[in-house]
Amino acid sequence: MIEKSWFAGLNKKTTVAVLTGAGISKESGVPTFRDSDGLWKKFKPEELASFDAFISNPDLVWDWYQFRRDLIHKVQPNPGHFALAKIESLLPNFTLITQNVDNLHRRAGSRNVLEIHGNIDKNYCVKCQKRHDGTQFNGKKAPRCDCGGLVRPDVVWFGEMLPEKTIQAAFRAAEEADYFFSIGTSAYVYPAANLPVIAKMAGAVFIEINPQETPLSQQAHHFISMPSGEALPEILRILESIIL
Ligand code: NAD
Ligand code: ZN
């Protein structure tokens, strides 16, 4: 049950930060890592999503990413993504931090998006760092840059650092937030899982949306045990009634 009173006092100047994870894209038909697709079930993501895996078998890893890209390009943003984009248009001080690489937030119209784990539609060369964004690589084999280096997807792999400026902006947004939402993330992956805690310690109202409890649920001021595609349109309606 989502209560209007949770948002009492909210106005156009209220600062809101949101952290999303794979769960928000589930209703679009993008599987989370935990419910991996049949074809790839024999591999653990840890065995594919790492630099070592890529270097020892570039074509296998590239093929997995092509498979995930093809899937993501076929699906559409869901009511949860669209509601967040509308909330951003109501509240100018809004930051969306996502662990997803699927680009669905931007496709739904979100603008101020911090992609802390990268974007599956972008690529760069491991040797000269040249960007190959926007290039459609259709083959199953890992492509090569003009310099001869391997081209890799611009996503953060296990054991890699997060993009420095982006994660710093995410921490700043958490510290400044009046309201912080954690949506569809299992809250096991750090440092993302720290963001809600930092926001709460800095005084934010912390709201979690997830059909399942997570290690953070006990700390949430309000835990909404619903799919985000149902909860977020309801929250949007409440915010519209308060702000408009
Ligand atoms: P996760 O798979 O660990 O957790 C997903 C969470 O979503 C779970 O807690 C689950 O209970 C919840 N959930 C399921 N259905 C939901 C719904 N309808 N509404 C709201 N919540 C729902 O995902 P994570 O926490 O994002 O961490 C896994 C890592 O995998 C991330 O780093 C991410 O980059 C990567 N990943 C991304 C995508 C994507 O871009 N869509 C897909 C798979 C994995
Ligand atoms: Zn190169």
CSV table of C-alpha atoms and ligand atoms in Angstrom, one decimal:
chain,number,residue,atom,x,y,z
A,1,MET,CA,0.0,0.0,0.0
A,2,ILE,CA,1.5,3.3,-1.1
A,3,GLU,CA,0.4,6.2,1.1
A,4,LYS,CA,0.1,9.8,0.0
A,5,SER,CA,1.3,11.0,3.4
A,6,TRP,CA,4.8,9.6,2.7
A,7,PHE,CA,5.2,12.5,0.2
A,8,ALA,CA,3.7,15.3,2.4
A,9,GLY,CA,5.7,18.4,2.0
A,10,LEU,CA,7.1,17.4,-1.4
A,11,ASN,CA,7.3,20.2,-4.0
A,12,LYS,CA,9.0,21.2,-7.2
A,13,LYS,CA,12.2,22.0,-5.4
A,14,THR,CA,12.5,18.5,-3.7
A,15,THR,CA,15.6,16.6,-4.6
A,16,VAL,CA,15.0,13.0,-5.7
A,17,ALA,CA,17.5,10.3,-6.5
A,18,VAL,CA,16.7,6.9,-7.8
A,19,LEU,CA,18.8,3.7,-8.1
A,20,THR,CA,17.5,1.0,-10.4
A,21,GLY,CA,18.7,-2.5,-11.1
A,22,ALA,CA,17.8,-5.4,-13.4
A,23,GLY,CA,14.4,-5.8,-11.7
A,24,ILE,CA,12.9,-2.7,-13.3
A,25,SER,CA,13.5,-4.1,-16.8
A,26,LYS,CA,12.1,-7.5,-16.0
A,27,GLU,CA,8.6,-6.5,-17.0
A,28,SER,CA,10.0,-5.5,-20.4
A,29,GLY,CA,11.2,-9.1,-20.8
A,30,VAL,CA,14.9,-8.5,-20.1
A,31,PRO,CA,16.1,-11.4,-17.9
A,32,THR,CA,18.1,-10.6,-14.8
A,33,PHE,CA,21.4,-12.5,-14.4
A,34,ARG,CA,19.9,-14.8,-11.9
A,35,ASP,CA,17.2,-16.0,-14.3
A,36,SER,CA,19.5,-16.4,-17.2
A,37,ASP,CA,18.3,-17.7,-20.6
A,38,GLY,CA,18.3,-21.3,-21.5
A,39,LEU,CA,20.9,-21.0,-24.2
A,40,TRP,CA,23.5,-19.5,-21.9
A,41,LYS,CA,22.5,-21.3,-18.7
A,42,LYS,CA,25.6,-23.4,-18.8
A,43,PHE,CA,27.7,-20.3,-18.2
A,44,LYS,CA,27.7,-18.2,-15.1
A,45,PRO,CA,27.8,-14.4,-15.8
A,46,GLU,CA,31.0,-14.3,-13.9
A,47,GLU,CA,32.5,-16.6,-16.5
A,48,LEU,CA,31.6,-14.3,-19.3
A,49,ALA,CA,31.5,-10.8,-17.9
A,50,SER,CA,35.1,-10.4,-17.1
A,51,PHE,CA,38.2,-9.0,-18.9
A,52,ASP,CA,40.0,-12.4,-18.5
A,53,ALA,CA,37.1,-14.2,-20.0
A,54,PHE,CA,37.1,-11.8,-23.0
A,55,ILE,CA,40.8,-12.1,-23.6
A,56,SER,CA,40.8,-15.9,-23.4
A,57,ASN,CA,37.7,-16.3,-25.6
A,58,PRO,CA,36.8,-13.0,-27.2
A,59,ASP,CA,34.3,-14.5,-29.7
A,60,LEU,CA,32.4,-16.4,-27.0
A,61,VAL,CA,32.0,-13.3,-24.8
A,62,TRP,CA,31.2,-11.1,-27.9
A,63,ASP,CA,28.5,-13.5,-29.0
A,64,TRP,CA,26.9,-13.4,-25.5
A,65,TYR,CA,26.8,-9.6,-25.7
A,66,GLN,CA,25.3,-9.7,-29.2
A,67,PHE,CA,22.7,-12.1,-28.0
A,68,ARG,CA,21.8,-9.8,-25.1
A,69,ARG,CA,21.8,-6.7,-27.4
A,70,ASP,CA,19.5,-8.4,-29.9
A,71,LEU,CA,17.1,-9.2,-27.0
A,72,ILE,CA,17.2,-5.7,-25.6
A,73,HIS,CA,16.6,-4.1,-29.0
A,74,LYS,CA,13.4,-6.2,-29.4
A,75,VAL,CA,11.8,-5.1,-26.1
A,76,GLN,CA,10.2,-1.9,-25.1
A,77,PRO,CA,10.4,0.2,-21.9
A,78,ASN,CA,7.6,-0.7,-19.5
A,79,PRO,CA,5.3,1.5,-17.3
A,80,GLY,CA,8.0,1.7,-14.6
A,81,HIS,CA,10.5,3.2,-17.0
A,82,PHE,CA,7.9,5.6,-18.4
A,83,ALA,CA,6.7,6.7,-14.9
A,84,LEU,CA,10.3,7.6,-13.9
A,85,ALA,CA,10.7,9.7,-17.0
A,86,LYS,CA,7.4,11.6,-16.2
A,87,ILE,CA,8.5,12.0,-12.5
A,88,GLU,CA,11.7,13.6,-13.8
A,89,SER,CA,9.6,16.1,-15.9
A,90,LEU,CA,7.7,17.1,-12.7
A,91,LEU,CA,10.8,17.5,-10.5
A,92,PRO,CA,13.8,19.3,-12.0
A,93,ASN,CA,16.1,18.1,-9.2
A,94,PHE,CA,16.0,14.5,-10.2
A,95,THR,CA,18.9,12.0,-10.8
A,96,LEU,CA,18.5,8.5,-12.1
A,97,ILE,CA,21.3,6.2,-11.2
A,98,THR,CA,21.1,2.8,-13.0
A,99,GLN,CA,23.1,-0.4,-12.8
A,100,ASN,CA,21.4,-1.5,-16.0
A,101,VAL,CA,23.2,-1.4,-19.3
A,102,ASP,CA,20.1,-1.8,-21.4
A,103,ASN,CA,19.4,1.8,-22.3
A,104,LEU,CA,15.7,1.4,-21.6
A,105,HIS,CA,15.6,4.5,-19.3
A,106,ARG,CA,16.7,6.8,-22.0
A,107,ARG,CA,14.4,5.1,-24.5
A,108,ALA,CA,11.5,5.9,-22.1
A,109,GLY,CA,12.5,9.6,-22.0
A,110,SER,CA,14.7,9.9,-18.9
A,111,ARG,CA,17.4,12.5,-19.4
A,112,ASN,CA,19.5,12.8,-16.3
A,113,VAL,CA,20.8,9.2,-16.2
A,114,LEU,CA,24.0,8.0,-14.6
A,115,GLU,CA,24.9,4.6,-16.1
A,116,ILE,CA,27.3,3.4,-13.4
A,117,HIS,CA,27.8,0.0,-15.2
A,118,GLY,CA,28.0,1.3,-18.7
A,119,ASN,CA,25.8,0.8,-21.8
A,120,ILE,CA,25.6,-2.3,-23.9
A,121,ASP,CA,25.2,-0.2,-27.1
A,122,LYS,CA,28.6,1.4,-26.7
A,123,ASN,CA,32.0,-0.1,-27.5
A,124,TYR,CA,35.7,0.8,-27.3
A,125,CYS,CA,39.0,-0.6,-28.3
A,126,VAL,CA,41.0,-2.3,-25.6
A,127,LYS,CA,44.3,-1.3,-27.2
A,128,CYS,CA,43.9,2.4,-28.2
A,129,GLN,CA,40.7,3.2,-26.3
A,130,LYS,CA,39.1,4.6,-29.5
A,131,ARG,CA,35.3,4.7,-29.1
A,132,HIS,CA,33.1,2.7,-31.5
A,133,ASP,CA,29.8,4.0,-30.2
A,134,GLY,CA,26.9,3.7,-32.6
A,135,THR,CA,28.7,1.2,-34.8
A,136,GLN,CA,26.5,-1.8,-35.5
A,137,PHE,CA,28.6,-4.8,-35.3
A,138,ASN,CA,26.5,-7.7,-36.5
A,139,GLY,CA,28.9,-10.6,-36.6
A,140,LYS,CA,29.3,-13.2,-34.0
A,141,LYS,CA,33.1,-12.7,-33.8
A,142,ALA,CA,34.7,-10.0,-31.7
A,143,PRO,CA,35.5,-7.1,-34.1
A,144,ARG,CA,38.8,-5.4,-34.4
A,145,CYS,CA,39.6,-1.7,-34.3
A,146,ASP,CA,41.7,-0.1,-37.1
A,147,CYS,CA,44.7,-0.4,-34.8
A,148,GLY,CA,44.3,-4.2,-34.6
A,149,GLY,CA,43.0,-4.1,-31.0
A,150,LEU,CA,39.9,-6.0,-29.9
A,151,VAL,CA,36.7,-4.0,-29.6
A,152,ARG,CA,34.8,-4.6,-26.3
A,153,PRO,CA,31.4,-3.5,-25.0
A,154,ASP,CA,31.5,-0.4,-22.8
A,155,VAL,CA,30.2,-2.2,-19.7
A,156,VAL,CA,31.8,-2.7,-16.3
A,157,TRP,CA,32.9,-6.2,-15.9
A,158,PHE,CA,33.5,-8.2,-12.7
A,159,GLY,CA,36.7,-6.9,-11.0
A,160,GLU,CA,36.7,-3.6,-12.9
A,161,MET,CA,36.5,-0.1,-11.6
A,162,LEU,CA,33.3,1.9,-12.1
A,163,PRO,CA,33.6,5.1,-14.2
A,164,GLU,CA,35.0,7.5,-11.8
A,165,LYS,CA,33.1,10.7,-12.6
A,166,THR,CA,29.8,8.9,-12.9
A,167,ILE,CA,30.0,7.1,-9.6
A,168,GLN,CA,31.1,10.3,-7.9
A,169,ALA,CA,28.0,12.1,-9.3
A,170,ALA,CA,25.9,9.2,-8.0
A,171,PHE,CA,27.3,9.6,-4.5
A,172,ARG,CA,26.7,13.3,-4.6
A,173,ALA,CA,23.1,12.8,-5.8
A,174,ALA,CA,22.6,10.3,-2.9
A,175,GLU,CA,24.0,12.8,-0.3
A,176,GLU,CA,21.8,15.6,-1.6
A,177,ALA,CA,18.6,13.7,-2.0
A,178,ASP,CA,15.4,14.4,0.1
A,179,TYR,CA,13.9,11.2,-1.3
A,180,PHE,CA,15.9,8.2,-2.4
A,181,PHE,CA,14.3,5.2,-4.2
A,182,SER,CA,16.0,1.9,-4.6
A,183,ILE,CA,14.1,-0.1,-7.3
A,184,GLY,CA,14.5,-3.6,-8.6
A,185,THR,CA,18.0,-4.2,-7.3
A,186,SER,CA,19.1,-7.1,-5.1
A,187,ALA,CA,21.4,-4.7,-3.3
A,188,TYR,CA,24.3,-7.2,-3.3
A,189,VAL,CA,26.6,-5.4,-5.7
A,190,TYR,CA,28.8,-2.7,-4.2
A,191,PRO,CA,29.3,0.3,-4.3
A,192,ALA,CA,25.7,0.7,-5.7
A,193,ALA,CA,24.2,-1.0,-2.6
A,194,ASN,CA,25.8,1.7,-0.4
A,195,LEU,CA,24.0,4.6,-2.1
A,196,PRO,CA,20.6,4.1,-0.3
A,197,VAL,CA,22.5,3.9,3.0
A,198,ILE,CA,24.4,7.1,2.3
A,199,ALA,CA,21.2,8.9,1.3
A,200,LYS,CA,19.4,7.7,4.4
A,201,MET,CA,22.3,8.8,6.7
A,202,ALA,CA,22.3,12.2,5.0
A,203,GLY,CA,18.6,12.6,5.9
A,204,ALA,CA,16.7,11.3,2.9
A,205,VAL,CA,13.4,9.4,3.1
A,206,PHE,CA,14.5,6.0,1.7
A,207,ILE,CA,11.8,4.0,-0.2
A,208,GLU,CA,12.5,0.6,-1.7
A,209,ILE,CA,10.4,-1.1,-4.4
A,210,ASN,CA,11.0,-4.8,-4.9
A,211,PRO,CA,8.6,-7.8,-4.9
A,212,GLN,CA,11.2,-9.6,-2.7
A,213,GLU,CA,12.9,-8.4,0.5
A,214,THR,CA,16.6,-7.5,0.1
A,215,PRO,CA,19.3,-6.9,2.7
A,216,LEU,CA,18.3,-3.2,2.7
A,217,SER,CA,14.5,-3.7,3.2
A,218,GLN,CA,14.8,-3.5,7.0
A,219,GLN,CA,16.4,-0.1,6.7
A,220,ALA,CA,13.9,1.4,4.3
A,221,HIS,CA,11.4,3.9,5.7
A,222,HIS,CA,8.9,2.4,3.3
A,223,PHE,CA,9.3,-1.0,1.6
A,224,ILE,CA,6.9,-1.5,-1.3
A,225,SER,CA,6.6,-5.2,-2.1
A,226,MET,CA,5.3,-4.7,-5.6
A,227,PRO,CA,6.6,-5.0,-9.2
A,228,SER,CA,8.0,-1.6,-10.2
A,229,GLY,CA,5.8,-1.5,-13.3
A,230,GLU,CA,2.8,-1.3,-10.9
A,231,ALA,CA,4.2,0.7,-8.1
A,232,LEU,CA,5.8,3.6,-10.1
A,233,PRO,CA,2.7,4.6,-12.0
A,234,GLU,CA,0.9,4.8,-8.7
A,235,ILE,CA,3.6,7.0,-7.2
A,236,LEU,CA,3.5,9.2,-10.3
A,237,ARG,CA,-0.3,9.7,-9.8
A,238,ILE,CA,0.3,10.7,-6.2
A,239,LEU,CA,3.1,13.1,-7.1
A,240,GLU,CA,1.0,14.7,-9.8
A,241,SER,CA,-1.8,15.2,-7.4
A,242,ILE,CA,0.6,16.9,-5.0
A,243,ILE,CA,2.5,19.0,-7.4
A,244,LEU,CA,0.0,20.0,-10.1
B,1,NAD,P1,19.7,-8.6,-9.6
B,1,NAD,O1,19.5,-9.6,-10.7
B,1,NAD,O2,20.8,-9.0,-8.6
B,1,NAD,O3,18.4,-8.3,-8.8
B,1,NAD,C1,17.2,-8.1,-9.5
B,1,NAD,C2,16.2,-7.6,-8.4
B,1,NAD,O4,15.0,-7.3,-9.0
B,1,NAD,C3,15.8,-8.7,-7.4
B,1,NAD,O5,16.0,-8.3,-6.1
B,1,NAD,C4,14.4,-9.0,-7.7
B,1,NAD,O6,13.6,-9.4,-6.5
B,1,NAD,C5,13.9,-7.7,-8.3
B,1,NAD,N1,12.7,-7.8,-9.1
B,1,NAD,C6,12.3,-8.8,-9.9
B,1,NAD,N2,11.2,-8.5,-10.6
B,1,NAD,C7,10.9,-7.2,-10.3
B,1,NAD,C8,9.9,-6.3,-10.7
B,1,NAD,N3,9.0,-6.6,-11.5
B,1,NAD,N4,10.0,-5.0,-10.2
B,1,NAD,C9,10.9,-4.6,-9.3
B,1,NAD,N5,11.9,-5.5,-8.9
B,1,NAD,C10,11.9,-6.7,-9.4
B,1,NAD,O7,20.0,-7.3,-10.4
B,1,NAD,P2,20.9,-6.0,-9.9
B,1,NAD,O8,20.7,-5.7,-8.5
B,1,NAD,O9,20.7,-5.0,-10.9
B,1,NAD,O10,22.5,-6.5,-10.0
B,1,NAD,C11,22.9,-7.4,-11.0
B,1,NAD,C12,23.9,-6.8,-12.0
B,1,NAD,O11,23.6,-7.4,-13.3
B,1,NAD,C13,23.9,-5.4,-12.2
B,1,NAD,O12,25.2,-5.0,-12.1
B,1,NAD,C14,23.5,-5.1,-13.7
B,1,NAD,O13,24.4,-4.2,-14.3
B,1,NAD,C15,23.6,-6.4,-14.3
B,1,NAD,N6,22.4,-6.7,-15.2
B,1,NAD,C16,21.8,-5.8,-16.0
B,1,NAD,C17,20.7,-6.1,-16.8
B,1,NAD,C18,20.0,-5.0,-17.6
B,1,NAD,O14,20.7,-4.0,-18.0
B,1,NAD,N7,18.7,-5.0,-17.7
B,1,NAD,C19,20.2,-7.4,-16.8
B,1,NAD,C20,20.9,-8.4,-16.1
B,1,NAD,C21,22.0,-8.0,-15.3
B,2,ZN,ZN,42.2,0.7,-31.4
